[in-house]
Amino acid sequence: MNLRSPAFALLFAVSLIAAAGNMALQSVLPAIGREFGLRDSLVAGAFAISALMWTFTSVFWARLSDTLGRKRVILIGLSGFVASMTGFGLAATSGLEHWLGPVLAFTLMAVARTIYGVFGSAAPIASQAYVADRTTPEQRTQAMSLLASAQGLGTVIGPALAPFFVLPLVGLAGPMYAFALCAGVVLLVVWRRLPSGEVVRIPSPSGHRGKSEKGLWRDRRVRDYLLYGLLVTGAQAINISVLGFHIIDEMAATGVAARDSQPFIGIAMLAGAAATLMAQWGLIPLLKLQPRDLMRWGGGLALAGNLMSIASPGYYGVVIGYAVVSMGVGFARPGFTAGSSLSVEAHEQGAVAGLMMALAGLSFLLPPVVGVLLYEWAEPAPFIANAALLAGAAVLCFVSPQLRAGPPDLPDRDETPSPETPPASQPGPEGNR
């Protein structure tokens, strides 16, 4: 498959629009919740629902793409995305315009978000399988990395564009309508233009559990990498879920209303995404750090970012702290994913990839809700909790024999992550495929 072909460009657009729309929604959700007068923790629960459904349905879509066909599953996933974003926007508009009560409107928003959780993983999984079917092993790493980079780019574009779609007639629901429309256009073009000629389908590794996958999470070769990853990504989930509410409160102290805080939230999320991309597209290839060093520096930077959020209140302190956290996660994520992969044999790679998928889902189930509950209790509380989690991750890097030594030094193996290493996504499991 030619990476400059129209077919690959379409698959790139599918991943890009999903990540951008998801981040745009995340950026406006706190303001919508405040307009409804709902508790922040209830609003955070809407994303936990989608993460739960995503985790449960990923395996199903991987298997279905093997039997029903890649293109059909991509179309199903895009249709689900359009339906979810449109439904979310309509429910939000109904509440903001007082056509429905805030509780009923938010319930409908949660239902729309659940639709995304059910169908959201279909398109990226089928897109990756589509590329795998049509590339040689030599081409596949570059192709998959480029496809995954669309998600990282989407995390930048989504929050950057969201404030421009908060228009007089549609208000805070505008970004949902805009990205639903964009996805609808992509859906139509994929239906008309994406080739669906029969090829030999390579079964999706994430859709099939081999014997090696059962119990691998207890294997001492990868156990501590998974624990480290859970601590870091759980802390990141708390930072993401609290960010919008934190900025709204900081801006309220200067007299800015919740709905007028949207551009400031977008700037903060853009700064975090840019810091992640700078780490993974610039600093990692430049410094040529190995997984062990990436985890140490990543955990340390994320810890420093949370301490900055405690010590430096105010909007600029929030933005800088979040950017430092994002840069730290940008180092840490390829560190523990590459380290766990390099620690097992070739026939266990599919099993480790499945564990990484499950880790992404678990990180965004309870931590966002717990983080916002802590924020409701006391403003510094979620950052103090994150500091404890990340301090534990940093200590683990030095006390764990596996993490302290790093992956086994095998002949002719370069442990430095490739320059094409896909960026760690900001929105959670929906962007971690």
CSV table of C-alpha atoms in Angstrom, one decimal:
chain,number,residue,atom,x,y,z
A,1,MET,CA,0.0,0.0,0.0
A,2,ASN,CA,1.4,3.4,-1.0
A,3,LEU,CA,1.4,5.7,1.9
A,4,ARG,CA,0.8,8.6,-0.5
A,5,SER,CA,-2.2,6.9,-2.0
A,6,PRO,CA,-5.8,8.4,-1.7
A,7,ALA,CA,-6.8,5.2,0.3
A,8,PHE,CA,-4.2,5.8,3.0
A,9,ALA,CA,-5.1,9.5,3.1
A,10,LEU,CA,-8.7,8.5,3.8
A,11,LEU,CA,-7.7,6.2,6.7
A,12,PHE,CA,-5.5,9.0,8.1
A,13,ALA,CA,-8.6,11.3,7.9
A,14,VAL,CA,-10.7,8.8,9.8
A,15,SER,CA,-8.3,8.7,12.7
A,16,LEU,CA,-7.7,12.4,12.6
A,17,ILE,CA,-11.4,13.4,12.8
A,18,ALA,CA,-12.1,10.9,15.6
A,19,ALA,CA,-9.3,12.2,17.8
A,20,ALA,CA,-10.0,15.9,17.0
A,21,GLY,CA,-13.7,15.5,17.7
A,22,ASN,CA,-13.2,13.7,20.9
A,23,MET,CA,-10.8,16.3,22.2
A,24,ALA,CA,-13.1,19.1,21.1
A,25,LEU,CA,-15.9,17.5,23.1
A,26,GLN,CA,-13.6,17.1,26.1
A,27,SER,CA,-12.7,20.7,26.0
A,28,VAL,CA,-16.3,22.0,26.1
A,29,LEU,CA,-17.8,19.4,28.5
A,30,PRO,CA,-16.8,21.2,31.7
A,31,ALA,CA,-18.4,24.5,30.6
A,32,ILE,CA,-21.6,22.6,29.6
A,33,GLY,CA,-21.7,20.9,33.0
A,34,ARG,CA,-21.3,24.2,34.8
A,35,GLU,CA,-24.0,25.8,32.7
A,36,PHE,CA,-26.3,22.9,33.6
A,37,GLY,CA,-25.5,23.4,37.3
A,38,LEU,CA,-24.3,19.8,37.6
A,39,ARG,CA,-21.7,18.4,39.9
A,40,ASP,CA,-18.3,18.2,38.2
A,41,SER,CA,-17.9,14.5,39.2
A,42,LEU,CA,-21.1,13.6,37.4
A,43,VAL,CA,-19.9,15.3,34.3
A,44,ALA,CA,-16.6,13.3,34.5
A,45,GLY,CA,-18.6,10.1,34.7
A,46,ALA,CA,-19.8,10.6,31.2
A,47,PHE,CA,-16.3,9.9,29.9
A,48,ALA,CA,-15.9,6.9,32.2
A,49,ILE,CA,-18.9,5.3,30.6
A,50,SER,CA,-17.4,5.6,27.1
A,51,ALA,CA,-14.1,4.2,28.3
A,52,LEU,CA,-15.8,1.2,29.9
A,53,MET,CA,-17.8,0.5,26.7
A,54,TRP,CA,-14.7,1.0,24.5
A,55,THR,CA,-12.8,-1.6,26.6
A,56,PHE,CA,-15.6,-4.2,26.3
A,57,THR,CA,-16.3,-3.7,22.5
A,58,SER,CA,-12.8,-3.4,21.1
A,59,VAL,CA,-12.3,-7.2,20.9
A,60,PHE,CA,-15.7,-7.6,19.2
A,61,TRP,CA,-14.9,-5.0,16.4
A,62,ALA,CA,-11.5,-6.6,15.8
A,63,ARG,CA,-13.1,-10.0,15.3
A,64,LEU,CA,-15.9,-8.6,13.2
A,65,SER,CA,-13.5,-6.8,10.9
A,66,ASP,CA,-11.9,-10.2,10.1
A,67,THR,CA,-15.3,-11.6,9.0
A,68,LEU,CA,-17.4,-8.7,7.8
A,69,GLY,CA,-14.6,-6.8,6.1
A,70,ARG,CA,-12.5,-3.8,7.1
A,71,LYS,CA,-14.3,-1.2,5.0
A,72,ARG,CA,-17.7,-2.1,6.4
A,73,VAL,CA,-16.5,-1.9,10.0
A,74,ILE,CA,-14.9,1.4,9.3
A,75,LEU,CA,-18.2,2.7,7.9
A,76,ILE,CA,-20.0,1.3,11.0
A,77,GLY,CA,-17.6,3.1,13.3
A,78,LEU,CA,-17.8,6.4,11.5
A,79,SER,CA,-21.6,6.2,11.5
A,80,GLY,CA,-21.5,5.6,15.3
A,81,PHE,CA,-19.3,8.6,15.7
A,82,VAL,CA,-21.6,10.9,13.6
A,83,ALA,CA,-24.7,9.6,15.6
A,84,SER,CA,-22.9,10.1,18.9
A,85,MET,CA,-21.6,13.6,18.2
A,86,THR,CA,-24.9,14.8,16.7
A,87,GLY,CA,-26.9,13.3,19.6
A,88,PHE,CA,-24.6,14.9,22.1
A,89,GLY,CA,-24.9,18.2,20.4
A,90,LEU,CA,-28.7,18.1,20.3
A,91,ALA,CA,-28.9,17.0,23.9
A,92,ALA,CA,-26.5,19.8,24.9
A,93,THR,CA,-28.5,22.4,22.9
A,94,SER,CA,-31.8,21.2,24.5
A,95,GLY,CA,-30.3,21.8,28.0
A,96,LEU,CA,-28.6,25.1,27.2
A,97,GLU,CA,-31.7,26.5,25.6
A,98,HIS,CA,-33.9,25.2,28.4
A,99,TRP,CA,-36.0,23.0,26.1
A,100,LEU,CA,-35.3,20.2,28.5
A,101,GLY,CA,-34.3,20.1,32.2
A,102,PRO,CA,-30.6,19.8,32.8
A,103,VAL,CA,-30.8,16.3,34.3
A,104,LEU,CA,-32.8,14.9,31.4
A,105,ALA,CA,-30.5,16.7,28.9
A,106,PHE,CA,-27.4,15.4,30.6
A,107,THR,CA,-28.8,11.9,30.6
A,108,LEU,CA,-29.3,12.1,26.9
A,109,MET,CA,-25.7,13.4,26.6
A,110,ALA,CA,-24.5,10.3,28.5
A,111,VAL,CA,-26.5,8.0,26.2
A,112,ALA,CA,-24.9,9.7,23.2
A,113,ARG,CA,-21.5,9.3,24.8
A,114,THR,CA,-22.2,5.6,25.4
A,115,ILE,CA,-22.9,5.2,21.7
A,116,TYR,CA,-19.5,6.5,21.0
A,117,GLY,CA,-18.0,4.0,23.5
A,118,VAL,CA,-19.8,1.2,21.8
A,119,PHE,CA,-18.9,2.1,18.2
A,120,GLY,CA,-15.8,4.4,18.7
A,121,SER,CA,-13.2,1.6,18.5
A,122,ALA,CA,-14.6,0.1,15.3
A,123,ALA,CA,-13.1,2.6,12.8
A,124,PRO,CA,-9.5,2.8,14.2
A,125,ILE,CA,-9.2,-0.9,14.7
A,126,ALA,CA,-10.5,-1.7,11.2
A,127,SER,CA,-8.3,1.0,9.7
A,128,GLN,CA,-5.2,-0.5,11.2
A,129,ALA,CA,-6.2,-3.9,10.0
A,130,TYR,CA,-6.9,-2.5,6.5
A,131,VAL,CA,-3.3,-1.2,6.4
A,132,ALA,CA,-1.9,-4.4,7.8
A,133,ASP,CA,-3.6,-6.4,5.0
A,134,ARG,CA,-2.1,-4.3,2.3
A,135,THR,CA,1.5,-3.7,3.5
A,136,THR,CA,4.6,-5.9,3.7
A,137,PRO,CA,6.2,-6.4,7.0
A,138,GLU,CA,8.9,-4.0,6.0
A,139,GLN,CA,6.3,-1.3,5.2
A,140,ARG,CA,4.0,-2.0,8.2
A,141,THR,CA,5.9,-0.2,11.0
A,142,GLN,CA,6.1,3.1,9.1
A,143,ALA,CA,2.5,2.8,7.9
A,144,MET,CA,1.1,2.0,11.4
A,145,SER,CA,3.2,4.8,13.0
A,146,LEU,CA,2.0,7.3,10.4
A,147,LEU,CA,-1.6,6.2,10.9
A,148,ALA,CA,-1.3,6.5,14.6
A,149,SER,CA,0.3,10.0,14.3
A,150,ALA,CA,-3.1,11.2,13.0
A,151,GLN,CA,-4.4,10.7,16.5
A,152,GLY,CA,-1.7,12.8,18.0
A,153,LEU,CA,-2.3,15.5,15.4
A,154,GLY,CA,-6.0,15.3,16.2
A,155,THR,CA,-5.3,16.1,19.9
A,156,VAL,CA,-3.8,19.4,18.7
A,157,ILE,CA,-6.4,20.3,16.1
A,158,GLY,CA,-9.5,19.5,18.2
A,159,PRO,CA,-9.0,21.9,21.2
A,160,ALA,CA,-7.5,24.5,18.8
A,161,LEU,CA,-10.6,24.6,16.6
A,162,ALA,CA,-13.3,24.1,19.2
A,163,PRO,CA,-13.5,27.8,20.4
A,164,PHE,CA,-14.1,28.9,16.8
A,165,PHE,CA,-17.2,26.7,16.6
A,166,VAL,CA,-18.8,28.2,19.8
A,167,LEU,CA,-21.1,30.4,17.7
A,168,PRO,CA,-24.1,32.5,18.7
A,169,LEU,CA,-26.8,30.1,17.3
A,170,VAL,CA,-25.3,26.8,18.5
A,171,GLY,CA,-23.2,27.9,21.5
A,172,LEU,CA,-21.1,25.4,23.3
A,173,ALA,CA,-22.7,22.6,21.3
A,174,GLY,CA,-21.2,24.0,18.1
A,175,PRO,CA,-18.0,21.9,18.1
A,176,MET,CA,-20.1,18.7,18.2
A,177,TYR,CA,-22.1,19.7,15.2
A,178,ALA,CA,-19.0,20.8,13.3
A,179,PHE,CA,-17.1,17.6,13.9
A,180,ALA,CA,-20.2,15.5,13.2
A,181,LEU,CA,-20.5,17.2,9.9
A,182,CYS,CA,-16.8,16.7,9.1
A,183,ALA,CA,-17.1,13.0,10.0
A,184,GLY,CA,-20.2,12.7,7.8
A,185,VAL,CA,-18.2,14.0,4.8
A,186,VAL,CA,-15.4,11.6,5.6
A,187,LEU,CA,-18.0,8.8,5.9
A,188,LEU,CA,-19.4,9.6,2.4
A,189,VAL,CA,-15.9,9.8,0.8
A,190,VAL,CA,-14.8,6.5,2.4
A,191,TRP,CA,-18.0,4.8,1.2
A,192,ARG,CA,-17.5,6.0,-2.3
A,193,ARG,CA,-13.7,6.0,-2.7
A,194,LEU,CA,-12.1,3.5,-0.3
A,195,PRO,CA,-11.2,0.4,-2.3
A,196,SER,CA,-12.7,-2.8,-0.9
A,197,GLY,CA,-11.2,-5.4,-3.2
A,198,GLU,CA,-10.7,-8.7,-1.5
A,199,VAL,CA,-7.2,-9.3,-0.1
A,200,VAL,CA,-5.9,-11.9,2.3
A,201,ARG,CA,-7.0,-10.6,5.7
A,202,ILE,CA,-4.5,-10.8,8.5
A,203,PRO,CA,-6.5,-11.6,11.7
A,204,SER,CA,-6.5,-8.7,14.2
A,205,PRO,CA,-4.2,-9.7,17.1
A,206,SER,CA,-6.3,-7.7,19.5
A,207,GLY,CA,-9.3,-9.8,18.6
A,208,HIS,CA,-7.9,-13.2,19.5
A,209,ARG,CA,-6.6,-14.4,22.8
A,210,GLY,CA,-3.9,-16.9,22.6
A,211,LYS,CA,-2.6,-19.1,25.5
A,212,SER,CA,0.3,-16.7,26.0
A,213,GLU,CA,-2.0,-13.8,26.7
A,214,LYS,CA,-3.7,-15.5,29.7
A,215,GLY,CA,-1.9,-14.6,32.8
A,216,LEU,CA,0.8,-12.6,31.0
A,217,TRP,CA,0.0,-9.6,33.2
A,218,ARG,CA,1.4,-11.6,36.2
A,219,ASP,CA,4.6,-12.4,34.3
A,220,ARG,CA,7.6,-10.7,36.1
A,221,ARG,CA,9.0,-9.6,32.7
A,222,VAL,CA,6.1,-7.2,32.1
A,223,ARG,CA,4.3,-6.9,35.4
A,224,ASP,CA,6.2,-3.9,36.7
A,225,TYR,CA,6.0,-2.2,33.3
A,226,LEU,CA,2.2,-2.5,33.5
A,227,LEU,CA,2.1,-1.3,37.1
A,228,TYR,CA,4.2,1.8,36.1
A,229,GLY,CA,2.0,2.4,33.1
A,230,LEU,CA,-1.1,2.2,35.2
A,231,LEU,CA,0.3,4.7,37.7
A,232,VAL,CA,1.3,7.2,35.0
A,233,THR,CA,-1.7,7.0,32.8
A,234,GLY,CA,-4.0,7.0,35.8
A,235,ALA,CA,-2.4,10.3,36.9
A,236,GLN,CA,-2.7,11.7,33.4
A,237,ALA,CA,-6.4,10.8,33.3
A,238,ILE,CA,-6.9,12.8,36.5
A,239,ASN,CA,-5.0,15.8,35.0
A,240,ILE,CA,-7.1,15.7,31.9
A,241,SER,CA,-10.5,15.4,33.7
A,242,VAL,CA,-9.7,18.2,36.1
A,243,LEU,CA,-8.2,20.7,33.7
A,244,GLY,CA,-11.4,22.2,32.3
A,245,PHE,CA,-13.0,22.7,35.7
A,246,HIS,CA,-9.8,24.1,37.1
A,247,ILE,CA,-9.4,26.7,34.3
A,248,ILE,CA,-13.1,27.8,34.6
A,249,ASP,CA,-12.6,28.4,38.3
A,250,GLU,CA,-9.3,30.3,37.8
A,251,MET,CA,-11.0,32.5,35.1
A,252,ALA,CA,-14.1,33.0,37.3
A,253,ALA,CA,-11.8,34.7,39.9
A,254,THR,CA,-11.0,37.3,37.2
A,255,GLY,CA,-14.7,37.8,36.3
A,256,VAL,CA,-14.8,35.5,33.2
A,257,ALA,CA,-18.0,33.4,32.9
A,258,ALA,CA,-17.9,29.6,32.4
A,259,ARG,CA,-19.0,29.7,28.7
A,260,ASP,CA,-16.5,32.5,28.0
A,261,SER,CA,-13.6,30.4,29.4
A,262,GLN,CA,-13.7,28.0,26.4
A,263,PRO,CA,-10.8,29.7,24.5
A,264,PHE,CA,-8.6,29.5,27.6
A,265,ILE,CA,-9.4,25.8,28.0
A,266,GLY,CA,-8.5,25.3,24.3
A,267,ILE,CA,-5.2,27.0,24.7
A,268,ALA,CA,-4.3,24.8,27.7
A,269,MET,CA,-5.2,21.6,25.9
A,270,LEU,CA,-3.3,22.8,22.8
A,271,ALA,CA,-0.2,23.4,25.0
A,272,GLY,CA,-0.4,20.0,26.5
A,273,ALA,CA,-0.8,18.3,23.1
A,274,ALA,CA,2.1,20.4,21.6
A,275,ALA,CA,4.3,19.4,24.5
A,276,THR,CA,3.6,15.7,23.9
A,277,LEU,CA,4.3,16.0,20.2
A,278,MET,CA,7.6,17.9,20.9
A,279,ALA,CA,8.7,15.2,23.2
A,280,GLN,CA,7.9,12.3,20.9
A,281,TRP,CA,8.6,13.8,17.5
A,282,GLY,CA,11.6,16.0,18.6
A,283,LEU,CA,13.3,15.2,21.9
A,284,ILE,CA,13.1,11.4,21.9
A,285,PRO,CA,14.8,11.0,18.5
A,286,LEU,CA,17.3,13.7,19.3
A,287,LEU,CA,18.3,12.4,22.8
A,288,LYS,CA,18.1,8.7,21.7
A,289,LEU,CA,16.9,7.7,25.2
A,290,GLN,CA,16.3,4.0,26.0
A,291,PRO,CA,13.0,2.8,27.6
A,292,ARG,CA,14.5,2.8,31.1
A,293,ASP,CA,15.5,6.4,30.8
A,294,LEU,CA,12.3,7.5,29.1
A,295,MET,CA,10.3,6.1,32.1
A,296,ARG,CA,12.6,7.8,34.7
A,297,TRP,CA,12.5,11.2,32.9
A,298,GLY,CA,8.8,10.9,32.0
A,299,GLY,CA,7.7,10.1,35.5
A,300,GLY,CA,9.9,12.8,37.0
A,301,LEU,CA,8.5,15.5,34.6
A,302,ALA,CA,4.9,14.5,35.2
A,303,LEU,CA,5.5,14.7,39.0
A,304,ALA,CA,7.1,18.1,38.6
A,305,GLY,CA,4.1,19.3,36.5
A,306,ASN,CA,1.7,18.3,39.3
A,307,LEU,CA,3.8,20.0,41.9
A,308,MET,CA,3.8,23.2,39.8
A,309,SER,CA,0.0,23.0,39.7
A,310,ILE,CA,0.0,23.0,43.5
A,311,ALA,CA,2.6,25.7,44.0
A,312,SER,CA,1.6,28.1,41.2
A,313,PRO,CA,-2.1,28.9,41.2
A,314,GLY,CA,-3.6,31.0,38.5
A,315,TYR,CA,-4.3,30.4,34.8
A,316,TYR,CA,-0.7,30.5,33.6
A,317,GLY,CA,0.4,28.2,36.3
A,318,VAL,CA,-2.3,25.7,35.3
A,319,VAL,CA,-1.3,25.8,31.6
A,320,ILE,CA,2.5,25.4,32.3
A,321,GLY,CA,1.9,22.6,34.8
A,322,TYR,CA,-0.4,20.7,32.4
A,323,ALA,CA,2.2,21.1,29.6
A,324,VAL,CA,5.0,19.8,31.7
A,325,VAL,CA,2.8,16.8,32.8
A,326,SER,CA,2.0,16.1,29.1
A,327,MET,CA,5.6,16.2,28.1
A,328,GLY,CA,6.4,13.8,30.9
A,329,VAL,CA,3.7,11.4,29.7
A,330,GLY,CA,5.0,11.9,26.2
A,331,PHE,CA,8.3,10.4,27.4
A,332,ALA,CA,6.9,7.8,29.7
A,333,ARG,CA,4.3,6.2,27.4
A,334,PRO,CA,6.8,5.0,24.7
A,335,GLY,CA,9.1,4.0,27.5
A,336,PHE,CA,6.8,1.5,29.2
A,337,THR,CA,5.2,0.3,26.0
A,338,ALA,CA,8.5,-0.3,24.2
A,339,GLY,CA,10.0,-1.8,27.4
A,340,SER,CA,7.3,-4.3,27.8
A,341,SER,CA,7.4,-5.3,24.1
A,342,LEU,CA,11.2,-5.7,24.2
A,343,SER,CA,11.0,-7.9,27.3
A,344,VAL,CA,9.0,-10.7,25.6
A,345,GLU,CA,9.4,-13.0,22.7
A,346,ALA,CA,8.1,-12.5,19.2
A,347,HIS,CA,5.1,-14.8,19.6
A,348,GLU,CA,4.0,-12.8,22.7
A,349,GLN,CA,3.8,-9.4,21.0
A,350,GLY,CA,0.1,-9.7,20.3
A,351,ALA,CA,-0.6,-10.5,23.9
A,352,VAL,CA,1.4,-7.5,25.2
A,353,ALA,CA,-0.4,-5.2,22.7
A,354,GLY,CA,-3.7,-6.5,24.1
A,355,LEU,CA,-2.5,-5.7,27.6
A,356,MET,CA,-1.6,-2.1,26.5
A,357,MET,CA,-5.2,-1.7,25.1
A,358,ALA,CA,-6.7,-2.9,28.4
A,359,LEU,CA,-4.4,-0.5,30.3
A,360,ALA,CA,-5.7,2.4,28.3
A,361,GLY,CA,-9.3,1.6,29.2
A,362,LEU,CA,-8.6,0.9,32.9
A,363,SER,CA,-6.8,4.3,33.3
A,364,PHE,CA,-9.9,6.2,32.2
A,365,LEU,CA,-12.5,4.3,34.2
A,366,LEU,CA,-12.2,5.4,37.9
A,367,PRO,CA,-9.3,7.9,37.9
A,368,PRO,CA,-11.2,10.8,36.2
A,369,VAL,CA,-14.2,10.5,38.5
A,370,VAL,CA,-12.0,10.1,41.6
A,371,GLY,CA,-9.9,13.1,40.5
A,372,VAL,CA,-12.9,15.4,40.0
A,373,LEU,CA,-14.3,14.3,43.3
A,374,LEU,CA,-11.0,15.2,45.0
A,375,TYR,CA,-11.1,18.6,43.2
A,376,GLU,CA,-14.6,19.3,44.5
A,377,TRP,CA,-13.3,18.6,48.0
A,378,ALA,CA,-10.2,20.8,47.7
A,379,GLU,CA,-8.5,22.4,44.7
A,380,PRO,CA,-5.0,21.0,45.3
A,381,ALA,CA,-6.2,17.5,46.3
A,382,PRO,CA,-6.1,15.8,42.8
A,383,PHE,CA,-2.6,17.1,42.2
A,384,ILE,CA,-1.4,15.9,45.6
A,385,ALA,CA,-2.9,12.5,44.8
A,386,ASN,CA,-1.2,12.5,41.4
A,387,ALA,CA,2.1,13.5,43.1
A,388,ALA,CA,1.8,10.4,45.3
A,389,LEU,CA,1.0,8.2,42.2
A,390,LEU,CA,3.9,9.5,40.2
A,391,ALA,CA,6.3,9.4,43.2
A,392,GLY,CA,5.4,5.7,43.4
A,393,ALA,CA,6.1,5.3,39.7
A,394,ALA,CA,9.5,7.0,40.0
A,395,VAL,CA,10.4,4.8,43.0
A,396,LEU,CA,9.4,1.7,41.1
A,397,CYS,CA,11.9,2.6,38.3
A,398,PHE,CA,14.7,2.2,40.8
A,399,VAL,CA,13.5,-0.6,43.1
A,400,SER,CA,12.1,-3.0,40.4
A,401,PRO,CA,14.8,-5.3,39.0
A,402,GLN,CA,13.1,-5.3,35.6
A,403,LEU,CA,12.7,-1.5,35.3
A,404,ARG,CA,16.1,-0.7,36.9
A,405,ALA,CA,18.0,-3.0,34.4
A,406,GLY,CA,15.7,-2.3,31.4
A,407,PRO,CA,14.9,-4.8,28.7
A,408,PRO,CA,17.4,-7.6,28.0
A,409,ASP,CA,20.3,-6.4,25.8
A,410,LEU,CA,19.9,-8.7,22.8
A,411,PRO,CA,22.4,-8.6,19.9
A,412,ASP,CA,21.6,-6.3,17.0
A,413,ARG,CA,18.6,-4.7,18.8
A,414,ASP,CA,18.3,-1.0,19.1
A,415,GLU,CA,16.1,-0.1,22.1
A,416,THR,CA,15.8,3.5,21.2
A,417,PRO,CA,12.2,4.3,20.1
A,418,SER,CA,12.0,5.0,16.4
A,419,PRO,CA,11.4,8.6,15.1
A,420,GLU,CA,8.1,7.3,13.8
A,421,THR,CA,7.0,6.3,17.3
A,422,PRO,CA,3.4,7.5,17.4
A,423,PRO,CA,2.6,10.3,19.9
A,424,ALA,CA,0.9,9.4,23.1
A,425,SER,CA,-2.6,10.6,22.8
A,426,GLN,CA,-4.3,13.0,25.2
A,427,PRO,CA,-7.9,11.9,25.3
A,428,GLY,CA,-7.5,8.4,26.7
A,429,PRO,CA,-8.5,5.0,25.3
A,430,GLU,CA,-10.3,6.6,22.4
A,431,GLY,CA,-6.9,7.9,21.0
A,432,ASN,CA,-4.7,5.0,22.1
A,433,ARG,CA,-5.1,2.6,19.3
